[in-house]
Amino acid sequence: MDINSMKGRKVLVTGGNGFIGSHVVSRLVENECNVYVMIRASSDTWRLDEVKDSIVLIETDIRDGETLNKWMAQIKPEYLFHLAAYGVDSRLDDYKAAAEINIIGTVNMVKAAAGNGCRRFLNTGTSMQYGNKDKSIKEEDCYRPINIYGSTKGAATIVAHQLAGETDMEIATIIPFGVFGEKEGSHKFFPYVILSALRDEDIRLSPCEQYRDYCYIENIIDGFITAAVKPGISNEIFNIGCGRVYKLKHYVELIMKQLGLGKKVNYGGLEYRKNDLWSPEPDLERITERLGWKPMIALEEGIERTIEWFRENHEKYSVKGR
């Protein structure tokens, strides 16, 4: 079974205005799915501008279980991609909101989906739920989160799989490690370096000795879609990444080489973030064997595509908060 099997199917995406969510939405539209996107009323939907005429936008709060269930009963999606979350942006620090949106919101989504005939629920985790490990991370490893985002997403993953199991709804959680690409928020690592260089601004970074596995967004979307359509997936968790870790300096050097601007980087201009992950390295054996997934777009090509998009669209980031 492939993505064509979803053609004409009703698919609901929560958090579809976000970085990963908007790419999921675009891929679904491209493949002629009937796409419904659930967002908060205050959401900035700029990432969806190119597909806004091909989707149905629904403004609601996933913390409101009663209203959510009414919407789900009306839509009756066959597939649901749950990407709505609080705390992806590290500038957000409302712990109560994190617990309510990430945990209670996920509980509401799973219950409403299962009660209205959803075929498969695609949940989204984060490498932050694992915390720091001294070896490559397997899906069955214990969660040792070091921030509220990681702890609430870890709790949400556990509860989502438990509830889906009770209701016999198929579920898969995708846990991305480092992700980069077009439309990512300006506060994130890749956009910060690229936009600062394009604007001829100082590039102030930590010493950048920590390691990361960064994978281009379109590879990550391949993983989400494959997890949605692959037969025999009923209750699974999949790490996703490139499978190789490099120091952050390595990624900076690749970006600067591609930009070709001769801009200097001020390493050590910033201190390391408190409770930062030092070397989150995903073990990809499960996603490779169970889904047959592997990254098809190389790191260097992904960076080239990303830089080209930012060159052409940097003015979109003149709006505060993007």
PDB file of C-alpha atoms in Angstrom:
ATOM      1  CA  MET A   1       0.000   0.000   0.000  1.00  0.00           C
ATOM      2  CA  ASP A   2       1.274   3.506  -0.825  1.00  0.00           C
ATOM      3  CA  ILE A   3       0.205   7.126  -0.514  1.00  0.00           C
ATOM      4  CA  ASN A   4      -2.174   6.665  -3.474  1.00  0.00           C
ATOM      5  CA  SER A   5      -4.333   4.547  -1.197  1.00  0.00           C
ATOM      6  CA  MET A   6      -5.164   7.755   0.698  1.00  0.00           C
ATOM      7  CA  LYS A   7      -6.385   9.596  -2.399  1.00  0.00           C
ATOM      8  CA  GLY A   8      -9.872  10.950  -1.739  1.00  0.00           C
ATOM      9  CA  ARG A   9      -9.764   9.865   1.928  1.00  0.00           C
ATOM     10  CA  LYS A  10     -10.658  12.216   4.750  1.00  0.00           C
ATOM     11  CA  VAL A  11      -7.536  13.159   6.690  1.00  0.00           C
ATOM     12  CA  LEU A  12      -7.394  15.447   9.710  1.00  0.00           C
ATOM     13  CA  VAL A  13      -4.195  17.239  10.737  1.00  0.00           C
ATOM     14  CA  THR A  14      -3.858  19.031  14.068  1.00  0.00           C
ATOM     15  CA  GLY A  15      -1.183  21.702  14.313  1.00  0.00           C
ATOM     16  CA  GLY A  16      -1.122  21.897  10.528  1.00  0.00           C
ATOM     17  CA  ASN A  17       0.036  25.510  10.645  1.00  0.00           C
ATOM     18  CA  GLY A  18       3.313  24.491  12.304  1.00  0.00           C
ATOM     19  CA  PHE A  19       6.620  23.623  10.662  1.00  0.00           C
ATOM     20  CA  ILE A  20       6.239  19.838  10.363  1.00  0.00           C
ATOM     21  CA  GLY A  21       2.438  19.988  10.213  1.00  0.00           C
ATOM     22  CA  SER A  22       2.379  22.340   7.222  1.00  0.00           C
ATOM     23  CA  HIS A  23       4.639  19.989   5.276  1.00  0.00           C
ATOM     24  CA  VAL A  24       2.354  17.068   6.127  1.00  0.00           C
ATOM     25  CA  VAL A  25      -0.624  19.099   4.883  1.00  0.00           C
ATOM     26  CA  SER A  26       1.141  20.017   1.630  1.00  0.00           C
ATOM     27  CA  ARG A  27       2.044  16.387   0.933  1.00  0.00           C
ATOM     28  CA  LEU A  28      -1.533  15.251   1.588  1.00  0.00           C
ATOM     29  CA  VAL A  29      -2.938  17.951  -0.693  1.00  0.00           C
ATOM     30  CA  GLU A  30      -0.420  16.994  -3.366  1.00  0.00           C
ATOM     31  CA  ASN A  31      -1.750  13.450  -3.198  1.00  0.00           C
ATOM     32  CA  GLU A  32      -5.385  14.559  -3.465  1.00  0.00           C
ATOM     33  CA  CYS A  33      -6.569  13.725   0.022  1.00  0.00           C
ATOM     34  CA  ASN A  34      -9.550  15.539   1.537  1.00  0.00           C
ATOM     35  CA  VAL A  35      -7.624  17.512   4.138  1.00  0.00           C
ATOM     36  CA  TYR A  36      -9.022  19.116   7.283  1.00  0.00           C
ATOM     37  CA  VAL A  37      -6.666  21.205   9.386  1.00  0.00           C
ATOM     38  CA  MET A  38      -7.438  21.891  13.034  1.00  0.00           C
ATOM     39  CA  ILE A  39      -5.843  25.025  14.519  1.00  0.00           C
ATOM     40  CA  ARG A  40      -6.267  27.396  17.449  1.00  0.00           C
ATOM     41  CA  ALA A  41      -8.223  30.574  16.714  1.00  0.00           C
ATOM     42  CA  SER A  42      -5.160  32.770  17.243  1.00  0.00           C
ATOM     43  CA  SER A  43      -2.920  30.777  14.896  1.00  0.00           C
ATOM     44  CA  ASP A  44      -0.776  32.361  12.199  1.00  0.00           C
ATOM     45  CA  THR A  45      -1.509  30.327   9.073  1.00  0.00           C
ATOM     46  CA  TRP A  46       1.166  31.771   6.761  1.00  0.00           C
ATOM     47  CA  ARG A  47       2.723  28.358   6.165  1.00  0.00           C
ATOM     48  CA  LEU A  48      -0.546  27.199   4.595  1.00  0.00           C
ATOM     49  CA  ASP A  49      -0.952  30.079   2.137  1.00  0.00           C
ATOM     50  CA  GLU A  50      -0.071  27.933  -0.880  1.00  0.00           C
ATOM     51  CA  VAL A  51      -2.704  25.273  -0.085  1.00  0.00           C
ATOM     52  CA  LYS A  52      -5.412  27.295   1.678  1.00  0.00           C
ATOM     53  CA  ASP A  53      -7.876  26.829  -1.179  1.00  0.00           C
ATOM     54  CA  SER A  54      -7.454  23.043  -1.041  1.00  0.00           C
ATOM     55  CA  ILE A  55      -8.052  22.461   2.670  1.00  0.00           C
ATOM     56  CA  VAL A  56     -10.750  22.999   5.264  1.00  0.00           C
ATOM     57  CA  LEU A  57      -9.563  25.036   8.252  1.00  0.00           C
ATOM     58  CA  ILE A  58     -11.225  24.381  11.592  1.00  0.00           C
ATOM     59  CA  GLU A  59     -10.640  26.690  14.537  1.00  0.00           C
ATOM     60  CA  THR A  60     -10.999  24.893  17.841  1.00  0.00           C
ATOM     61  CA  ASP A  61      -9.149  24.127  21.060  1.00  0.00           C
ATOM     62  CA  ILE A  62      -8.145  20.495  21.549  1.00  0.00           C
ATOM     63  CA  ARG A  63      -8.476  20.998  25.300  1.00  0.00           C
ATOM     64  CA  ASP A  64     -12.257  21.276  24.782  1.00  0.00           C
ATOM     65  CA  GLY A  65     -13.180  17.611  24.516  1.00  0.00           C
ATOM     66  CA  GLU A  66     -16.898  18.152  23.945  1.00  0.00           C
ATOM     67  CA  THR A  67     -16.471  20.549  21.022  1.00  0.00           C
ATOM     68  CA  LEU A  68     -13.665  18.432  19.620  1.00  0.00           C
ATOM     69  CA  ASN A  69     -15.874  15.347  19.604  1.00  0.00           C
ATOM     70  CA  LYS A  70     -18.601  17.237  17.732  1.00  0.00           C
ATOM     71  CA  TRP A  71     -16.117  18.209  15.042  1.00  0.00           C
ATOM     72  CA  MET A  72     -14.799  14.659  14.833  1.00  0.00           C
ATOM     73  CA  ALA A  73     -18.297  13.259  14.493  1.00  0.00           C
ATOM     74  CA  GLN A  74     -18.917  15.661  11.621  1.00  0.00           C
ATOM     75  CA  ILE A  75     -15.639  15.004   9.782  1.00  0.00           C
ATOM     76  CA  LYS A  76     -15.139  11.303  10.566  1.00  0.00           C
ATOM     77  CA  PRO A  77     -11.520  11.217   9.380  1.00  0.00           C
ATOM     78  CA  GLU A  78     -10.009   7.904   8.350  1.00  0.00           C
ATOM     79  CA  TYR A  79      -6.499   9.103   9.195  1.00  0.00           C
ATOM     80  CA  LEU A  80      -5.402  11.620  11.798  1.00  0.00           C
ATOM     81  CA  PHE A  81      -1.992  13.283  12.048  1.00  0.00           C
ATOM     82  CA  HIS A  82      -1.653  14.796  15.512  1.00  0.00           C
ATOM     83  CA  LEU A  83       1.025  17.498  15.487  1.00  0.00           C
ATOM     84  CA  ALA A  84      -0.543  20.139  17.737  1.00  0.00           C
ATOM     85  CA  ALA A  85       1.686  20.766  20.745  1.00  0.00           C
ATOM     86  CA  TYR A  86       2.816  23.403  23.199  1.00  0.00           C
ATOM     87  CA  GLY A  87       6.488  23.968  23.903  1.00  0.00           C
ATOM     88  CA  VAL A  88       8.043  23.197  20.522  1.00  0.00           C
ATOM     89  CA  ASP A  89       9.027  26.861  20.650  1.00  0.00           C
ATOM     90  CA  SER A  90      11.371  27.041  23.654  1.00  0.00           C
ATOM     91  CA  ARG A  91      10.284  30.647  24.203  1.00  0.00           C
ATOM     92  CA  LEU A  92       6.958  29.306  25.530  1.00  0.00           C
ATOM     93  CA  ASP A  93       7.181  28.416  29.209  1.00  0.00           C
ATOM     94  CA  ASP A  94       3.617  28.044  30.530  1.00  0.00           C
ATOM     95  CA  TYR A  95       3.824  24.649  32.253  1.00  0.00           C
ATOM     96  CA  LYS A  96       0.078  24.437  32.820  1.00  0.00           C
ATOM     97  CA  ALA A  97      -0.626  25.035  29.128  1.00  0.00           C
ATOM     98  CA  ALA A  98       1.997  22.430  28.213  1.00  0.00           C
ATOM     99  CA  ALA A  99       0.281  19.811  30.378  1.00  0.00           C
ATOM    100  CA  GLU A 100      -3.210  20.705  29.205  1.00  0.00           C
ATOM    101  CA  ILE A 101      -2.436  20.850  25.478  1.00  0.00           C
ATOM    102  CA  ASN A 102       0.112  18.059  25.198  1.00  0.00           C
ATOM    103  CA  ILE A 103      -1.484  15.551  27.573  1.00  0.00           C
ATOM    104  CA  ILE A 104      -5.194  16.388  27.965  1.00  0.00           C
ATOM    105  CA  GLY A 105      -5.415  17.572  24.366  1.00  0.00           C
ATOM    106  CA  THR A 106      -3.920  14.290  23.143  1.00  0.00           C
ATOM    107  CA  VAL A 107      -6.292  12.268  25.330  1.00  0.00           C
ATOM    108  CA  ASN A 108      -9.218  14.189  23.827  1.00  0.00           C
ATOM    109  CA  MET A 109      -7.935  13.632  20.284  1.00  0.00           C
ATOM    110  CA  VAL A 110      -7.425   9.890  20.706  1.00  0.00           C
ATOM    111  CA  LYS A 111     -10.812   9.348  22.329  1.00  0.00           C
ATOM    112  CA  ALA A 112     -12.649  11.448  19.734  1.00  0.00           C
ATOM    113  CA  ALA A 113     -10.834   9.764  16.842  1.00  0.00           C
ATOM    114  CA  ALA A 114     -11.439   6.242  18.124  1.00  0.00           C
ATOM    115  CA  GLY A 115     -15.099   7.007  18.761  1.00  0.00           C
ATOM    116  CA  ASN A 116     -15.664   8.228  15.221  1.00  0.00           C
ATOM    117  CA  GLY A 117     -14.135   5.523  13.077  1.00  0.00           C
ATOM    118  CA  CYS A 118     -10.557   6.726  12.602  1.00  0.00           C
ATOM    119  CA  ARG A 119      -8.508   4.015  10.888  1.00  0.00           C
ATOM    120  CA  ARG A 120      -5.053   5.088  12.077  1.00  0.00           C
ATOM    121  CA  PHE A 121      -3.815   7.760  14.466  1.00  0.00           C
ATOM    122  CA  LEU A 122      -0.370   9.260  13.802  1.00  0.00           C
ATOM    123  CA  ASN A 123       1.007  10.756  16.994  1.00  0.00           C
ATOM    124  CA  THR A 124       4.127  12.924  17.214  1.00  0.00           C
ATOM    125  CA  GLY A 125       6.765  12.625  19.922  1.00  0.00           C
ATOM    126  CA  THR A 126      10.081  14.383  20.499  1.00  0.00           C
ATOM    127  CA  SER A 127      13.634  13.275  21.181  1.00  0.00           C
ATOM    128  CA  MET A 128      13.425  15.458  24.287  1.00  0.00           C
ATOM    129  CA  GLN A 129      11.226  12.869  25.973  1.00  0.00           C
ATOM    130  CA  TYR A 130      14.211  10.507  26.116  1.00  0.00           C
ATOM    131  CA  GLY A 131      16.544  13.029  27.749  1.00  0.00           C
ATOM    132  CA  ASN A 132      20.318  12.595  27.632  1.00  0.00           C
ATOM    133  CA  LYS A 133      21.656   9.112  26.893  1.00  0.00           C
ATOM    134  CA  ASP A 134      25.199   7.845  26.507  1.00  0.00           C
ATOM    135  CA  LYS A 135      24.331   5.554  23.599  1.00  0.00           C
ATOM    136  CA  SER A 136      22.065   5.467  20.560  1.00  0.00           C
ATOM    137  CA  ILE A 137      18.431   5.617  21.615  1.00  0.00           C
ATOM    138  CA  LYS A 138      15.997   2.771  21.036  1.00  0.00           C
ATOM    139  CA  GLU A 139      12.228   3.243  21.180  1.00  0.00           C
ATOM    140  CA  GLU A 140      11.918   1.060  24.277  1.00  0.00           C
ATOM    141  CA  ASP A 141      14.432   3.134  26.260  1.00  0.00           C
ATOM    142  CA  CYS A 142      13.137   4.803  29.410  1.00  0.00           C
ATOM    143  CA  TYR A 143      12.061   8.420  29.227  1.00  0.00           C
ATOM    144  CA  ARG A 144      14.267  10.789  31.223  1.00  0.00           C
ATOM    145  CA  PRO A 145      13.050  14.216  30.024  1.00  0.00           C
ATOM    146  CA  ILE A 146      14.893  17.342  31.105  1.00  0.00           C
ATOM    147  CA  ASN A 147      12.235  19.950  30.280  1.00  0.00           C
ATOM    148  CA  ILE A 148       8.454  20.354  30.422  1.00  0.00           C
ATOM    149  CA  TYR A 149       8.047  19.832  26.690  1.00  0.00           C
ATOM    150  CA  GLY A 150       9.821  16.473  26.837  1.00  0.00           C
ATOM    151  CA  SER A 151       7.973  15.296  29.942  1.00  0.00           C
ATOM    152  CA  THR A 152       4.501  16.209  28.678  1.00  0.00           C
ATOM    153  CA  LYS A 153       5.157  14.718  25.245  1.00  0.00           C
ATOM    154  CA  GLY A 154       6.467  11.549  26.854  1.00  0.00           C
ATOM    155  CA  ALA A 155       3.359  11.305  29.022  1.00  0.00           C
ATOM    156  CA  ALA A 156       1.159  11.980  25.997  1.00  0.00           C
ATOM    157  CA  THR A 157       2.832   9.163  24.046  1.00  0.00           C
ATOM    158  CA  ILE A 158       2.245   6.666  26.853  1.00  0.00           C
ATOM    159  CA  VAL A 159      -1.392   7.657  27.322  1.00  0.00           C
ATOM    160  CA  ALA A 160      -2.138   7.807  23.583  1.00  0.00           C
ATOM    161  CA  HIS A 161      -0.928   4.248  23.030  1.00  0.00           C
ATOM    162  CA  GLN A 162      -2.757   2.966  26.086  1.00  0.00           C
ATOM    163  CA  LEU A 163      -6.059   4.540  24.993  1.00  0.00           C
ATOM    164  CA  ALA A 164      -5.674   3.449  21.383  1.00  0.00           C
ATOM    165  CA  GLY A 165      -5.052  -0.091  22.600  1.00  0.00           C
ATOM    166  CA  GLU A 166      -8.227  -0.018  24.667  1.00  0.00           C
ATOM    167  CA  THR A 167     -10.274   1.093  21.673  1.00  0.00           C
ATOM    168  CA  ASP A 168      -8.566  -1.107  19.039  1.00  0.00           C
ATOM    169  CA  MET A 169      -7.547   1.917  16.972  1.00  0.00           C
ATOM    170  CA  GLU A 170      -4.269   1.622  15.106  1.00  0.00           C
ATOM    171  CA  ILE A 171      -1.637   4.086  16.306  1.00  0.00           C
ATOM    172  CA  ALA A 172       1.930   4.966  15.430  1.00  0.00           C
ATOM    173  CA  THR A 173       4.066   7.593  17.134  1.00  0.00           C
ATOM    174  CA  ILE A 174       6.834   9.207  15.088  1.00  0.00           C
ATOM    175  CA  ILE A 175       9.674  10.655  17.183  1.00  0.00           C
ATOM    176  CA  PRO A 176      11.757  13.111  15.131  1.00  0.00           C
ATOM    177  CA  PHE A 177      15.213  14.030  16.346  1.00  0.00           C
ATOM    178  CA  GLY A 178      16.718  17.052  14.559  1.00  0.00           C
ATOM    179  CA  VAL A 179      14.591  18.426  11.698  1.00  0.00           C
ATOM    180  CA  PHE A 180      15.337  21.329   9.354  1.00  0.00           C
ATOM    181  CA  GLY A 181      13.882  22.724   6.176  1.00  0.00           C
ATOM    182  CA  GLU A 182      11.704  25.332   4.533  1.00  0.00           C
ATOM    183  CA  LYS A 183       9.272  27.323   6.707  1.00  0.00           C
ATOM    184  CA  GLU A 184      10.957  26.505  10.025  1.00  0.00           C
ATOM    185  CA  GLY A 185      10.616  29.136  12.765  1.00  0.00           C
ATOM    186  CA  SER A 186      13.228  31.889  12.838  1.00  0.00           C
ATOM    187  CA  HIS A 187      14.266  31.058  16.414  1.00  0.00           C
ATOM    188  CA  LYS A 188      15.422  27.579  15.395  1.00  0.00           C
ATOM    189  CA  PHE A 189      19.053  26.732  14.675  1.00  0.00           C
ATOM    190  CA  PHE A 190      19.143  26.487  10.869  1.00  0.00           C
ATOM    191  CA  PRO A 191      16.903  29.527  10.181  1.00  0.00           C
ATOM    192  CA  TYR A 192      18.764  31.643  12.727  1.00  0.00           C
ATOM    193  CA  VAL A 193      22.112  30.992  11.028  1.00  0.00           C
ATOM    194  CA  ILE A 194      20.739  31.383   7.498  1.00  0.00           C
ATOM    195  CA  LEU A 195      18.658  34.517   8.150  1.00  0.00           C
ATOM    196  CA  SER A 196      21.421  36.196  10.144  1.00  0.00           C
ATOM    197  CA  ALA A 197      23.880  35.618   7.311  1.00  0.00           C
ATOM    198  CA  LEU A 198      21.456  36.819   4.624  1.00  0.00           C
ATOM    199  CA  ARG A 199      20.766  39.969   6.654  1.00  0.00           C
ATOM    200  CA  ASP A 200      24.481  40.516   7.327  1.00  0.00           C
ATOM    201  CA  GLU A 201      23.844  40.318  11.071  1.00  0.00           C
ATOM    202  CA  ASP A 202      26.143  38.893  13.746  1.00  0.00           C
ATOM    203  CA  ILE A 203      25.895  35.121  14.078  1.00  0.00           C
ATOM    204  CA  ARG A 204      26.321  34.496  17.784  1.00  0.00           C
ATOM    205  CA  LEU A 205      26.276  30.859  18.820  1.00  0.00           C
ATOM    206  CA  SER A 206      27.334  28.633  21.670  1.00  0.00           C
ATOM    207  CA  PRO A 207      30.646  26.790  21.192  1.00  0.00           C
ATOM    208  CA  CYS A 208      28.506  24.283  19.200  1.00  0.00           C
ATOM    209  CA  GLU A 209      30.306  21.210  20.488  1.00  0.00           C
ATOM    210  CA  GLN A 210      27.077  19.344  21.181  1.00  0.00           C
ATOM    211  CA  TYR A 211      26.036  16.653  18.719  1.00  0.00           C
ATOM    212  CA  ARG A 212      22.825  16.423  16.693  1.00  0.00           C
ATOM    213  CA  ASP A 213      21.207  14.211  14.089  1.00  0.00           C
ATOM    214  CA  TYR A 214      19.569  16.653  11.650  1.00  0.00           C
ATOM    215  CA  CYS A 215      17.353  15.313   8.904  1.00  0.00           C
ATOM    216  CA  TYR A 216      15.716  17.251   6.055  1.00  0.00           C
ATOM    217  CA  ILE A 217      11.975  17.815   6.467  1.00  0.00           C
ATOM    218  CA  GLU A 218      10.848  15.969   3.322  1.00  0.00           C
ATOM    219  CA  ASN A 219      12.535  12.798   4.586  1.00  0.00           C
ATOM    220  CA  ILE A 220      10.633  13.154   7.844  1.00  0.00           C
ATOM    221  CA  ILE A 221       7.334  13.579   5.976  1.00  0.00           C
ATOM    222  CA  ASP A 222       8.090  10.390   4.043  1.00  0.00           C
ATOM    223  CA  GLY A 223       8.263   8.643   7.418  1.00  0.00           C
ATOM    224  CA  PHE A 224       4.934  10.040   8.607  1.00  0.00           C
ATOM    225  CA  ILE A 225       3.145   9.071   5.400  1.00  0.00           C
ATOM    226  CA  THR A 226       4.678   5.600   5.318  1.00  0.00           C
ATOM    227  CA  ALA A 227       3.607   5.018   8.918  1.00  0.00           C
ATOM    228  CA  ALA A 228       0.067   6.005   7.929  1.00  0.00           C
ATOM    229  CA  VAL A 229      -0.316   3.639   4.968  1.00  0.00           C
ATOM    230  CA  LYS A 230       1.893   0.656   5.837  1.00  0.00           C
ATOM    231  CA  PRO A 231      -0.222  -2.444   6.550  1.00  0.00           C
ATOM    232  CA  GLY A 232       0.237  -4.246   9.849  1.00  0.00           C
ATOM    233  CA  ILE A 233       1.096  -1.219  11.968  1.00  0.00           C
ATOM    234  CA  SER A 234      -1.191  -1.307  14.984  1.00  0.00           C
ATOM    235  CA  ASN A 235       0.652   0.013  18.028  1.00  0.00           C
ATOM    236  CA  GLU A 236       4.188   1.162  17.246  1.00  0.00           C
ATOM    237  CA  ILE A 237       6.708   3.886  18.077  1.00  0.00           C
ATOM    238  CA  PHE A 238       9.348   4.907  15.532  1.00  0.00           C
ATOM    239  CA  ASN A 239      12.438   7.061  15.942  1.00  0.00           C
ATOM    240  CA  ILE A 240      13.275   8.998  12.798  1.00  0.00           C
ATOM    241  CA  GLY A 241      16.459  10.798  11.740  1.00  0.00           C
ATOM    242  CA  CYS A 242      19.431  10.474   9.414  1.00  0.00           C
ATOM    243  CA  GLY A 243      21.233   7.977  11.610  1.00  0.00           C
ATOM    244  CA  ARG A 244      24.455   9.997  11.942  1.00  0.00           C
ATOM    245  CA  VAL A 245      25.338  12.644  14.500  1.00  0.00           C
ATOM    246  CA  TYR A 246      27.669  15.587  13.941  1.00  0.00           C
ATOM    247  CA  LYS A 247      28.727  18.513  16.071  1.00  0.00           C
ATOM    248  CA  LEU A 248      26.574  21.584  15.514  1.00  0.00           C
ATOM    249  CA  LYS A 249      29.688  23.237  14.107  1.00  0.00           C
ATOM    250  CA  HIS A 250      29.585  20.779  11.209  1.00  0.00           C
ATOM    251  CA  TYR A 251      26.103  21.926  10.192  1.00  0.00           C
ATOM    252  CA  VAL A 252      27.105  25.585  10.519  1.00  0.00           C
ATOM    253  CA  GLU A 253      30.094  25.015   8.242  1.00  0.00           C
ATOM    254  CA  LEU A 254      27.896  23.302   5.630  1.00  0.00           C
ATOM    255  CA  ILE A 255      25.417  26.182   5.751  1.00  0.00           C
ATOM    256  CA  MET A 256      28.103  28.839   5.455  1.00  0.00           C
ATOM    257  CA  LYS A 257      29.765  27.009   2.575  1.00  0.00           C
ATOM    258  CA  GLN A 258      26.460  26.815   0.690  1.00  0.00           C
ATOM    259  CA  LEU A 259      25.719  30.481   1.363  1.00  0.00           C
ATOM    260  CA  GLY A 260      29.127  31.516   0.054  1.00  0.00           C
ATOM    261  CA  LEU A 261      29.038  34.886   1.812  1.00  0.00           C
ATOM    262  CA  GLY A 262      32.321  34.709   3.722  1.00  0.00           C
ATOM    263  CA  LYS A 263      30.507  35.553   6.931  1.00  0.00           C
ATOM    264  CA  LYS A 264      32.295  34.828  10.235  1.00  0.00           C
ATOM    265  CA  VAL A 265      30.569  32.969  13.045  1.00  0.00           C
ATOM    266  CA  ASN A 266      31.026  33.987  16.681  1.00  0.00           C
ATOM    267  CA  TYR A 267      31.326  30.612  18.400  1.00  0.00           C
ATOM    268  CA  GLY A 268      31.071  31.041  22.146  1.00  0.00           C
ATOM    269  CA  GLY A 269      29.159  34.301  21.794  1.00  0.00           C
ATOM    270  CA  LEU A 270      26.315  32.577  23.634  1.00  0.00           C
ATOM    271  CA  GLU A 271      26.396  30.185  26.565  1.00  0.00           C
ATOM    272  CA  TYR A 272      25.050  26.669  26.280  1.00  0.00           C
ATOM    273  CA  ARG A 273      21.357  26.440  27.085  1.00  0.00           C
ATOM    274  CA  LYS A 274      20.474  25.101  30.506  1.00  0.00           C
ATOM    275  CA  ASN A 275      19.461  21.421  30.370  1.00  0.00           C
ATOM    276  CA  ASP A 276      20.407  21.110  26.713  1.00  0.00           C
ATOM    277  CA  LEU A 277      20.615  17.675  25.129  1.00  0.00           C
ATOM    278  CA  TRP A 278      24.223  16.780  24.409  1.00  0.00           C
ATOM    279  CA  SER A 279      24.134  13.920  21.922  1.00  0.00           C
ATOM    280  CA  PRO A 280      20.649  12.613  21.018  1.00  0.00           C
ATOM    281  CA  GLU A 281      21.337   9.807  18.537  1.00  0.00           C
ATOM    282  CA  PRO A 282      18.400   7.738  17.257  1.00  0.00           C
ATOM    283  CA  ASP A 283      18.595   4.021  16.659  1.00  0.00           C
ATOM    284  CA  LEU A 284      16.761   3.620  13.327  1.00  0.00           C
ATOM    285  CA  GLU A 285      16.600  -0.164  13.132  1.00  0.00           C
ATOM    286  CA  ARG A 286      12.846  -0.330  13.810  1.00  0.00           C
ATOM    287  CA  ILE A 287      11.734   2.261  11.254  1.00  0.00           C
ATOM    288  CA  THR A 288      14.086   0.768   8.660  1.00  0.00           C
ATOM    289  CA  GLU A 289      12.885  -2.797   9.166  1.00  0.00           C
ATOM    290  CA  ARG A 290       9.196  -2.231   9.901  1.00  0.00           C
ATOM    291  CA  LEU A 291       8.480   0.622   7.481  1.00  0.00           C
ATOM    292  CA  GLY A 292      11.267   0.198   4.943  1.00  0.00           C
ATOM    293  CA  TRP A 293      12.004   3.896   5.419  1.00  0.00           C
ATOM    294  CA  LYS A 294      15.327   5.597   4.820  1.00  0.00           C
ATOM    295  CA  PRO A 295      16.198   9.244   4.091  1.00  0.00           C
ATOM    296  CA  MET A 296      16.127   9.793   0.339  1.00  0.00           C
ATOM    297  CA  ILE A 297      17.427  13.376   0.282  1.00  0.00           C
ATOM    298  CA  ALA A 298      21.010  13.838   1.474  1.00  0.00           C
ATOM    299  CA  LEU A 299      21.956  16.354   4.141  1.00  0.00           C
ATOM    300  CA  GLU A 300      23.816  18.613   1.715  1.00  0.00           C
ATOM    301  CA  GLU A 301      20.937  18.679  -0.772  1.00  0.00           C
ATOM    302  CA  GLY A 302      18.471  19.400   2.012  1.00  0.00           C
ATOM    303  CA  ILE A 303      20.588  22.346   3.149  1.00  0.00           C
ATOM    304  CA  GLU A 304      20.828  23.622  -0.429  1.00  0.00           C
ATOM    305  CA  ARG A 305      17.038  23.469  -0.842  1.00  0.00           C
ATOM    306  CA  THR A 306      16.494  25.142   2.519  1.00  0.00           C
ATOM    307  CA  ILE A 307      18.880  28.013   1.807  1.00  0.00           C
ATOM    308  CA  GLU A 308      17.325  28.613  -1.608  1.00  0.00           C
ATOM    309  CA  TRP A 309      13.856  28.814  -0.039  1.00  0.00           C
ATOM    310  CA  PHE A 310      15.043  31.267   2.626  1.00  0.00           C
ATOM    311  CA  ARG A 311      16.741  33.424  -0.013  1.00  0.00           C
ATOM    312  CA  GLU A 312      13.417  33.736  -1.833  1.00  0.00           C
ATOM    313  CA  ASN A 313      11.178  34.028   1.227  1.00  0.00           C
ATOM    314  CA  HIS A 314      13.177  35.784   3.942  1.00  0.00           C
ATOM    315  CA  GLU A 315      10.688  38.687   3.944  1.00  0.00           C
ATOM    316  CA  LYS A 316       8.059  36.360   5.433  1.00  0.00           C
ATOM    317  CA  TYR A 317      10.068  36.526   8.666  1.00  0.00           C
ATOM    318  CA  SER A 318       9.608  40.258   9.039  1.00  0.00           C
ATOM    319  CA  VAL A 319       6.417  39.455  10.950  1.00  0.00           C
ATOM    320  CA  LYS A 320       7.050  39.151  14.698  1.00  0.00           C
ATOM    321  CA  GLY A 321       6.809  35.655  16.107  1.00  0.00           C
ATOM    322  CA  ARG A 322       7.664  33.776  12.950  1.00  0.00           C
TER     323      ARG A 322
END
